[in-house]
Structures are given as C-alpha cells and as structure tokens.
mmCIF file of N, CA and C in Angstrom:
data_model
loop_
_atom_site.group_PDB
_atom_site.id
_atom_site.type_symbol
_atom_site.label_atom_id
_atom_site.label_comp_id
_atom_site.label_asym_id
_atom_site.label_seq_id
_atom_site.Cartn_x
_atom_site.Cartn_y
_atom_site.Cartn_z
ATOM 1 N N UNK A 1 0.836 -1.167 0.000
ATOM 2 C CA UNK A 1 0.000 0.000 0.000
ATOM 3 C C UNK A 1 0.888 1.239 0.000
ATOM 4 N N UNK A 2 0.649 2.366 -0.894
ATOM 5 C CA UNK A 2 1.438 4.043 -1.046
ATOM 6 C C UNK A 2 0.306 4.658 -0.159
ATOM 7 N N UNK A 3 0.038 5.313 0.443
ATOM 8 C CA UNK A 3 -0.102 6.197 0.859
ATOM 9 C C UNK A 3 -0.018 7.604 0.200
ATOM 10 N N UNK A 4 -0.615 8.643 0.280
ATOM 11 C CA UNK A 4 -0.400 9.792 -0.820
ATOM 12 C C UNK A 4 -1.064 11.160 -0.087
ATOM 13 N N UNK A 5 -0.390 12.262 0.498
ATOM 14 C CA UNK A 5 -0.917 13.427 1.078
ATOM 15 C C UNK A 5 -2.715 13.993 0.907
ATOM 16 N N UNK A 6 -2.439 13.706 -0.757
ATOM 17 C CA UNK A 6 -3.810 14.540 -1.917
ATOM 18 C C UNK A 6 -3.053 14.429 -3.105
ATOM 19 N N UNK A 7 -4.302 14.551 -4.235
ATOM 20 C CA UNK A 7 -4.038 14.043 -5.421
ATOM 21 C C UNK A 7 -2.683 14.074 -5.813
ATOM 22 N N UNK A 8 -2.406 15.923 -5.404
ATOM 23 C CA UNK A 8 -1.228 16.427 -6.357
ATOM 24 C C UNK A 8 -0.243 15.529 -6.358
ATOM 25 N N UNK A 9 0.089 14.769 -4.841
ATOM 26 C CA UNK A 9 1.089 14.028 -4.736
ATOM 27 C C UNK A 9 1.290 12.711 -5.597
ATOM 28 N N UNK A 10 -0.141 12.146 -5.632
ATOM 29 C CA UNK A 10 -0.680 10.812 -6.335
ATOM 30 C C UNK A 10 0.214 11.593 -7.801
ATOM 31 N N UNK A 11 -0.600 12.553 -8.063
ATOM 32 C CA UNK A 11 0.187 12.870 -9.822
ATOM 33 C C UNK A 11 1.106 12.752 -9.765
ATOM 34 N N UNK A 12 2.414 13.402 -9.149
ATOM 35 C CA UNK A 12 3.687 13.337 -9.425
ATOM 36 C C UNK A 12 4.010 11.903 -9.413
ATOM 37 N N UNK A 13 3.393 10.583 -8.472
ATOM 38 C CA UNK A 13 3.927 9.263 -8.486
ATOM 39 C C UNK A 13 3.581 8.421 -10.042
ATOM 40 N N UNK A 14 1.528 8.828 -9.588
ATOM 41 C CA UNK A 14 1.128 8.100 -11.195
ATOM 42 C C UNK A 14 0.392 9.169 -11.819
ATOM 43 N N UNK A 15 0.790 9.756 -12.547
ATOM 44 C CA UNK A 15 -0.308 10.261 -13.082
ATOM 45 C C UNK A 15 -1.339 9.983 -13.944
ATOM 46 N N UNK A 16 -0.886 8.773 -14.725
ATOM 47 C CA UNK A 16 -2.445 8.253 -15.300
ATOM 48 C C UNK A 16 -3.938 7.599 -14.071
ATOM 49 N N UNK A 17 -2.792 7.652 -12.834
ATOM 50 C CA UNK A 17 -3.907 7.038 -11.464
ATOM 51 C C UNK A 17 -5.099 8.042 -11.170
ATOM 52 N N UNK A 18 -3.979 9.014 -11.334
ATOM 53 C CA UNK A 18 -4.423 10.952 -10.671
ATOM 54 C C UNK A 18 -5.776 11.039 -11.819
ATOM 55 N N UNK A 19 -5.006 10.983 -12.958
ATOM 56 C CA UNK A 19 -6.426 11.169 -13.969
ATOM 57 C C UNK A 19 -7.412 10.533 -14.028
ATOM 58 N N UNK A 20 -7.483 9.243 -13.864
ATOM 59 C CA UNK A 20 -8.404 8.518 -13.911
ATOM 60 C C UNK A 20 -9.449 9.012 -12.556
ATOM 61 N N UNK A 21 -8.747 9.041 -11.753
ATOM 62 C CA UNK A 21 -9.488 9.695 -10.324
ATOM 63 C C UNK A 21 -10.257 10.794 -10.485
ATOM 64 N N UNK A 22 -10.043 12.258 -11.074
ATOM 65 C CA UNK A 22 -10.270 13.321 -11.801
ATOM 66 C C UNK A 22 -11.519 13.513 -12.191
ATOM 67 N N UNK A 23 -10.831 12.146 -13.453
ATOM 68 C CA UNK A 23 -12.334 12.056 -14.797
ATOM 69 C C UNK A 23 -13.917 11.220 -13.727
ATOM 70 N N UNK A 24 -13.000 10.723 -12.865
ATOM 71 C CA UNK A 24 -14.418 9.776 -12.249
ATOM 72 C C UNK A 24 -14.811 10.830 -11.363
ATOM 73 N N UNK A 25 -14.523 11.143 -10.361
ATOM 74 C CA UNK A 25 -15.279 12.117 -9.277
ATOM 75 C C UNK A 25 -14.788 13.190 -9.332
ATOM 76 N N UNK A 26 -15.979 14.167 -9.073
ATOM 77 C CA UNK A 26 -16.445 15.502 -8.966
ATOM 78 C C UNK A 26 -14.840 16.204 -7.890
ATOM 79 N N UNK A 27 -14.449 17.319 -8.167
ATOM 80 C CA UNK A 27 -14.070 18.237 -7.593
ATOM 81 C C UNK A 27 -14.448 18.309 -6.279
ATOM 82 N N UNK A 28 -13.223 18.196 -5.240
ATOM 83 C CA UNK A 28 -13.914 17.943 -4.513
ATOM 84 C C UNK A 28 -12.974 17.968 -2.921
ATOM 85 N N UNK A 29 -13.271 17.773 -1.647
ATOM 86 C CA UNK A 29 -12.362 17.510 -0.393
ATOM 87 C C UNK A 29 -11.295 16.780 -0.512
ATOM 88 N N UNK A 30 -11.907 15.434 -1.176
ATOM 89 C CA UNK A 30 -10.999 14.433 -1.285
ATOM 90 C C UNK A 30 -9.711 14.638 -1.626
ATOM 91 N N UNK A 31 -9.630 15.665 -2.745
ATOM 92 C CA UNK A 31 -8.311 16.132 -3.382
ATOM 93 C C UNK A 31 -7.521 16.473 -2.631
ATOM 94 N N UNK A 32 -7.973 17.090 -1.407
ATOM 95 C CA UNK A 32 -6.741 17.464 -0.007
ATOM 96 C C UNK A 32 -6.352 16.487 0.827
ATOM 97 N N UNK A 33 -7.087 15.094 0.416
ATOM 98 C CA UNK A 33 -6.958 14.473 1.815
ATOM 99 C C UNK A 33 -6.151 13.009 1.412
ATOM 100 N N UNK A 34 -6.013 12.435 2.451
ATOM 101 C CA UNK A 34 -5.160 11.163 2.174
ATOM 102 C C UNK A 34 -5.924 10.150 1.333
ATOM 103 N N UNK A 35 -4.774 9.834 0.346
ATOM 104 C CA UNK A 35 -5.037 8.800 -0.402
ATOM 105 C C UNK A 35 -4.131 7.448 -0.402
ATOM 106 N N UNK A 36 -4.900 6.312 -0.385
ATOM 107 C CA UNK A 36 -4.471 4.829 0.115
ATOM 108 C C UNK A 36 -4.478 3.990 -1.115
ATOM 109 N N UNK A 37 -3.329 3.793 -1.879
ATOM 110 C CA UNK A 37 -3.552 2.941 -3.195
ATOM 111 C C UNK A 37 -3.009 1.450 -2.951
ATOM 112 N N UNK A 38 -3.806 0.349 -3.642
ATOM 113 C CA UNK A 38 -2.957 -0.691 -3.590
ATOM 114 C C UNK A 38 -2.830 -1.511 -4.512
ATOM 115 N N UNK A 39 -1.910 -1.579 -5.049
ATOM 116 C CA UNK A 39 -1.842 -2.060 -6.258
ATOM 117 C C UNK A 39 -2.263 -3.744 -7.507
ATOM 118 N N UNK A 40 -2.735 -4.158 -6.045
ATOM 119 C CA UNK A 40 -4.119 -5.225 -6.279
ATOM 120 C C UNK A 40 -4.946 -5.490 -5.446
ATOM 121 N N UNK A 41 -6.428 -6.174 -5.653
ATOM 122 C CA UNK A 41 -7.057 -6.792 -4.840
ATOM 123 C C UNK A 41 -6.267 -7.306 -3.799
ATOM 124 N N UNK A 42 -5.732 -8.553 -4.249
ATOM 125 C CA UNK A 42 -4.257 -9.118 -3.410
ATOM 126 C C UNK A 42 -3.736 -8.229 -2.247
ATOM 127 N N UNK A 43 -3.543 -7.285 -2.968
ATOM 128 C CA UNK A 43 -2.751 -6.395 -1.666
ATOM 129 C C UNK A 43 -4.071 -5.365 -0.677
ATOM 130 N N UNK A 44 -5.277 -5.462 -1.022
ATOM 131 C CA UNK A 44 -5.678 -4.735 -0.821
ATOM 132 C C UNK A 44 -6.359 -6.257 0.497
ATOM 133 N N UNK A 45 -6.794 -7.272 0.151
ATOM 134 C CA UNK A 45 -6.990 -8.246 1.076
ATOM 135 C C UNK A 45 -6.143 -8.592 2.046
ATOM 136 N N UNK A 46 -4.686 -8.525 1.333
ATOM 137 C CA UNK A 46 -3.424 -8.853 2.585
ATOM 138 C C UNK A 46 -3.528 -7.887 3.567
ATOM 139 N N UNK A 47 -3.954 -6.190 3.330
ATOM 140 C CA UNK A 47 -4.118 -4.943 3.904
ATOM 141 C C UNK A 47 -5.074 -5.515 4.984
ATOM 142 N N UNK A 48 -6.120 -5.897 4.881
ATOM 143 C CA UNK A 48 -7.368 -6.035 5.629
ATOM 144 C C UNK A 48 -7.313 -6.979 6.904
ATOM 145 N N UNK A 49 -6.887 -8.016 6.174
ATOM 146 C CA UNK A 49 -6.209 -9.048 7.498
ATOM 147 C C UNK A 49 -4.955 -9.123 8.162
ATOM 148 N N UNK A 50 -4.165 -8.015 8.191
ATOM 149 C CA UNK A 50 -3.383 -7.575 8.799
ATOM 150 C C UNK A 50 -3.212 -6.608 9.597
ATOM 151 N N UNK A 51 -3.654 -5.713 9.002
ATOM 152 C CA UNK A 51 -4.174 -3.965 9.660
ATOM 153 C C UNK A 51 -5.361 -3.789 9.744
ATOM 154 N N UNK A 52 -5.899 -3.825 9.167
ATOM 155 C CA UNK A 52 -7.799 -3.478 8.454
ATOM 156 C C UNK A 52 -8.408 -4.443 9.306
ATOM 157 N N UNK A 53 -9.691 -4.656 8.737
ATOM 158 C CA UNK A 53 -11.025 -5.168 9.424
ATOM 159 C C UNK A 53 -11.127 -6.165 10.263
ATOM 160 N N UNK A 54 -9.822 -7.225 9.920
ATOM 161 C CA UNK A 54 -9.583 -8.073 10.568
ATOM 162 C C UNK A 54 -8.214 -8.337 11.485
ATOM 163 N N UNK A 55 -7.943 -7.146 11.540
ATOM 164 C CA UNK A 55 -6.621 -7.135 12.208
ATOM 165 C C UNK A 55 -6.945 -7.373 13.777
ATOM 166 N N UNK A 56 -8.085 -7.842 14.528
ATOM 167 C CA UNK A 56 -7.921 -7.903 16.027
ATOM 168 C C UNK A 56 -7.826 -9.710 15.919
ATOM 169 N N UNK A 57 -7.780 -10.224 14.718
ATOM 170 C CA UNK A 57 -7.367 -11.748 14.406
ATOM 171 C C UNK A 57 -5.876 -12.107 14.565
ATOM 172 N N UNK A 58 -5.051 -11.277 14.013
ATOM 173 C CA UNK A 58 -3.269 -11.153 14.364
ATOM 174 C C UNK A 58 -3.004 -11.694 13.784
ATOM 175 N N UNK A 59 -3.591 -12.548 12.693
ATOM 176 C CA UNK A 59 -2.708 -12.702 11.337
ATOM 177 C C UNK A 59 -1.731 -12.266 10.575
ATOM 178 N N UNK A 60 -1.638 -11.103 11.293
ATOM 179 C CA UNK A 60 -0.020 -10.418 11.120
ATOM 180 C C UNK A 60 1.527 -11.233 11.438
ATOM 181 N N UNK A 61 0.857 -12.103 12.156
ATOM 182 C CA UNK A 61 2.095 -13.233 12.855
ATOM 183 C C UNK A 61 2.814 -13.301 12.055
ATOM 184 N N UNK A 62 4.294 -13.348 12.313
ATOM 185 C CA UNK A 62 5.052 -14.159 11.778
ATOM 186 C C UNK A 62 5.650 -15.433 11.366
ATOM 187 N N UNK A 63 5.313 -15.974 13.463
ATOM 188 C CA UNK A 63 5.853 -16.631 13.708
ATOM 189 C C UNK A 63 4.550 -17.541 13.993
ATOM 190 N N UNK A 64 4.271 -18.619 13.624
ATOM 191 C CA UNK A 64 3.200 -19.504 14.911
ATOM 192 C C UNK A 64 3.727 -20.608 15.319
ATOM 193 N N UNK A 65 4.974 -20.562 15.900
ATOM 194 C CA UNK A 65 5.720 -21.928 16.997
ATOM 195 C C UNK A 65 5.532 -22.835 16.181
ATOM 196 N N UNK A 66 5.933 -22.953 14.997
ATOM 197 C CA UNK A 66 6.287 -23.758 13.567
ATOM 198 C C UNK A 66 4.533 -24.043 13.191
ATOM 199 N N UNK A 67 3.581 -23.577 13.482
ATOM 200 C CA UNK A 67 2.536 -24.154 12.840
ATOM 201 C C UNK A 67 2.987 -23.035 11.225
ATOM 202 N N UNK A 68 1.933 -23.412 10.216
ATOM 203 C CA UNK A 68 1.488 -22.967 9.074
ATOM 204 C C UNK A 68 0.852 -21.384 9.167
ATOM 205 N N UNK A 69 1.160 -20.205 8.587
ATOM 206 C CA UNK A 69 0.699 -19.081 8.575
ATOM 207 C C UNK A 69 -0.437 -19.242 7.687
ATOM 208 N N UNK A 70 -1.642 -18.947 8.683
ATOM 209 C CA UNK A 70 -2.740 -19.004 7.435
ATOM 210 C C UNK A 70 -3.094 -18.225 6.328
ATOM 211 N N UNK A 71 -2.494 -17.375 5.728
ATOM 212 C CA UNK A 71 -2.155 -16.312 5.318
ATOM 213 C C UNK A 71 -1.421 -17.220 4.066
ATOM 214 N N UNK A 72 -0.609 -18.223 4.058
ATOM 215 C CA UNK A 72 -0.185 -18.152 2.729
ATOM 216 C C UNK A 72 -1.016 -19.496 2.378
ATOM 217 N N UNK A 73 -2.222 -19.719 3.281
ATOM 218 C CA UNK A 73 -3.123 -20.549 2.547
ATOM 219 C C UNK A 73 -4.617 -20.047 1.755
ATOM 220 N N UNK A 74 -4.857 -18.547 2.158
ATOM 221 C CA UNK A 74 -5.819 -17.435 1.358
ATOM 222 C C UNK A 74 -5.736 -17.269 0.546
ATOM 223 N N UNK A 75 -6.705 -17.836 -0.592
ATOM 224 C CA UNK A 75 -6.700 -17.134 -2.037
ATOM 225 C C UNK A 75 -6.828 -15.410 -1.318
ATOM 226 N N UNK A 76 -5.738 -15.174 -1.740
ATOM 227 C CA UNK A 76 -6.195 -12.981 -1.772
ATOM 228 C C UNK A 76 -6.858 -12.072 -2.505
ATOM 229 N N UNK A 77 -6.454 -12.715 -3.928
ATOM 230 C CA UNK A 77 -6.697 -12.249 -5.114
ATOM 231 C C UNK A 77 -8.946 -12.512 -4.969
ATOM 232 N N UNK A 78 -9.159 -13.777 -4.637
ATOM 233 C CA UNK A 78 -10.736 -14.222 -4.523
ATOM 234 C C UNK A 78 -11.327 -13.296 -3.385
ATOM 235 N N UNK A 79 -10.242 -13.067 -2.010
ATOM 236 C CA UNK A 79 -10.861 -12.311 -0.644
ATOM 237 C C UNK A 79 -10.739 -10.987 -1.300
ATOM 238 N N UNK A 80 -9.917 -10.550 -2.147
ATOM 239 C CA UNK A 80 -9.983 -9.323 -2.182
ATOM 240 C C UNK A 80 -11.310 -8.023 -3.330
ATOM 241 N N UNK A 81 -11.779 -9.897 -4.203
ATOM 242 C CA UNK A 81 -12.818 -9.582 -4.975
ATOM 243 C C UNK A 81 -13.795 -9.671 -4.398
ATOM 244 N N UNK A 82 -14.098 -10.317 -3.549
ATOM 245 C CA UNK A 82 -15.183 -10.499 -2.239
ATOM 246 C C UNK A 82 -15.909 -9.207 -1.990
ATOM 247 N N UNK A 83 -14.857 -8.906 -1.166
ATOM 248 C CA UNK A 83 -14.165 -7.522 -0.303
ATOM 249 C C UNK A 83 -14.787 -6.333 -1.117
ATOM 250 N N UNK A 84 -14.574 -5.950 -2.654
ATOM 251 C CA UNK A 84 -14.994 -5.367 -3.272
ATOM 252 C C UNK A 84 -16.495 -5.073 -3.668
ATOM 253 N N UNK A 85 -16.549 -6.287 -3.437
ATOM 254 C CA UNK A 85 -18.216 -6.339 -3.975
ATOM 255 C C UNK A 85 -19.049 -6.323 -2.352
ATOM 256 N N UNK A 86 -18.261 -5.521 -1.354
ATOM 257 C CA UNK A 86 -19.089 -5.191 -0.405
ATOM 258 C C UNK A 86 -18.636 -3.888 0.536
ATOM 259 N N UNK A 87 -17.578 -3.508 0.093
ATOM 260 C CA UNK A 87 -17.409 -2.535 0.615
ATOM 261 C C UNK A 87 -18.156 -0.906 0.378
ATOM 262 N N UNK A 88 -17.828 0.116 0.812
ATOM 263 C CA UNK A 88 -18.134 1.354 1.015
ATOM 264 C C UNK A 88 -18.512 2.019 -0.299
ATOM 265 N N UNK A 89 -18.671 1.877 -1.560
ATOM 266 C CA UNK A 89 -17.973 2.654 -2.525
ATOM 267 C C UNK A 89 -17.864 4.166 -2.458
ATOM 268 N N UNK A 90 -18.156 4.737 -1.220
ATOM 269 C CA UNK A 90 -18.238 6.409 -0.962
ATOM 270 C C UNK A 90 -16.531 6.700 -0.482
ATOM 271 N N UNK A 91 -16.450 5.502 -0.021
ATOM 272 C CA UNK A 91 -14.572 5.784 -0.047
ATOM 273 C C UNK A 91 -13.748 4.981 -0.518
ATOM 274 N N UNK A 92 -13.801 3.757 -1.564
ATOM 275 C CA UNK A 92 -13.138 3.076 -2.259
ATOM 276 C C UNK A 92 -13.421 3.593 -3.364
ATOM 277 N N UNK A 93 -12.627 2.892 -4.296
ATOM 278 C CA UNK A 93 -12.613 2.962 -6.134
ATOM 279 C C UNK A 93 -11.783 2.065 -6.590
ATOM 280 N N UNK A 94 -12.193 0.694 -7.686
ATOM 281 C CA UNK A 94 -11.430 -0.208 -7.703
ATOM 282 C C UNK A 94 -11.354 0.301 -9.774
ATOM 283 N N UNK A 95 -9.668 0.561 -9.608
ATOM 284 C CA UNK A 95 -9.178 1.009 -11.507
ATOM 285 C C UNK A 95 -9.412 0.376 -12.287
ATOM 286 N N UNK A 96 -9.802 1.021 -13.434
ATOM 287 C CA UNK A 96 -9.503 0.498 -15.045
ATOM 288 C C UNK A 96 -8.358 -0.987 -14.471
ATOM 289 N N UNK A 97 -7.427 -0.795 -13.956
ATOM 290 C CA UNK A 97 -5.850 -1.431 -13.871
ATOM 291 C C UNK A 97 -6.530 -2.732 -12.738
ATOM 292 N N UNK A 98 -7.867 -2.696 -11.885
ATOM 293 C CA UNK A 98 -7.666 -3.027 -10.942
ATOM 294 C C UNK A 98 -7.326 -2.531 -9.309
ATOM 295 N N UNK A 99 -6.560 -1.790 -9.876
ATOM 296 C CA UNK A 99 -5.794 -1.407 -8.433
ATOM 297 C C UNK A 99 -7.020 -0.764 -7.535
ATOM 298 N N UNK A 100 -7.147 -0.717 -6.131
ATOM 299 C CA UNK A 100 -7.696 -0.324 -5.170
ATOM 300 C C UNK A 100 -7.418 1.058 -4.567
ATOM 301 N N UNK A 101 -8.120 2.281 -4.766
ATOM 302 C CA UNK A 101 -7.675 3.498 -4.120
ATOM 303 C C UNK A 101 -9.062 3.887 -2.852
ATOM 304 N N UNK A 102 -8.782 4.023 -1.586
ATOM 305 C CA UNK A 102 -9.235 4.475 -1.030
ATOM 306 C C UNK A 102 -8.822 5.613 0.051
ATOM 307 N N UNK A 103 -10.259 6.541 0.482
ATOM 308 C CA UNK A 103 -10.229 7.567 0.686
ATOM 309 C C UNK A 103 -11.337 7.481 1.785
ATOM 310 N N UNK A 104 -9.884 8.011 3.368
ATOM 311 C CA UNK A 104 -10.709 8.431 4.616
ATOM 312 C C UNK A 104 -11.793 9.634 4.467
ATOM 313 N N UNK A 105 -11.561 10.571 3.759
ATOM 314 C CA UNK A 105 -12.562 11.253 3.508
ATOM 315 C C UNK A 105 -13.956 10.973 2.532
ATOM 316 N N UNK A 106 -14.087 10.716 1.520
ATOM 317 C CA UNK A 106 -14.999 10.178 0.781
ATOM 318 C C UNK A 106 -15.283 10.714 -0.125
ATOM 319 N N UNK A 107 -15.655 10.008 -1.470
ATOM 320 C CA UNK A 107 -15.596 10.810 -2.532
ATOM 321 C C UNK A 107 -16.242 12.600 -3.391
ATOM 322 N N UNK A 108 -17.480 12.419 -2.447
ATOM 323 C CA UNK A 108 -17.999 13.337 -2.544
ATOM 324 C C UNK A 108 -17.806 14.819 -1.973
#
C-alpha cells in the first residue's frame, strides 16, 4: 500500500492514477486528503487481514511456533474480490488497472 498526502502528490507518483481519479469524481475535499492505493485486490486483502477489518485476528504473525501461517493458505486475489463487492464505494474505487484506491474522507 502508497499512501499519498492529496491528489497532487498521487500525480507526481502516477499520473495516469491521478487522472483517472479526476475524470471519475467531482471536484472535490478528497483532493486534499489522504489517499491509500494498492496495487491489487491481493494487496488490498493482505491490507485487511493484517491492519484493516480483521486485524484484532493477528494474522499479522510471523511466527506460529512452527505451525502454518494461514495467510499463505488465502486465495487474496478471490478475498480481495469479495471484499470489493461489499465494501463502502463512498470511499473506495477499484481502476480500469484493478488497483484499489481508497479515501478516509470520501468521494464526494
């Protein structure tokens, strides 16, 4: 996951990201506020069960006293299409590319 101040910053990294963002929503708060990109579903599911929604699970582990990390038994790419088809869309946006951009403030 990048992280990004507001758009301007997003432009200087991607700017075909910045545009696409632009052409889809209205002028607006969002442009000042933090932006969260990730560059797949994949990463945007690994995000969730680590930090995100499911992070009071601790799947963050590294270590589990030699058991199996369940984590590299998750389709991500399937949790993260899941995921999509239920989340917020007032502060997500999933790209042309795929990629996942979301926004603590919200699009409007």
């Amino acid at each position: 996951m990048k992280e990004f101040k507001n758009v301007n910053e997003l432009k200087k990294d991607n700017p075909s990201l910045a545009k696409e963002l632009l052409e889809m929503f209205d002028e607006g708060e969002w442009q000042e506020n933090e932006l969260y990109v990730y560059e797949s579903l994949a990463d945007y599911a690994y995000y969730e069960l680590t930090e995100g929604w499911y992070a009071d699970k601790h799947l963050d582990q590294k270590d589990y006293n030699g058991a199996p990390n369940p984590i590299d038994f998750i389709d991500l790419k399937a949790l993260g299409l899941q995921l999509s088809r239920t989340w917020d869309e007032s502060i997500h946006y999933l790209t042309k590319e795929n990629w996942v951009v979301e926004t603590g403030y919200g699009w409007n």
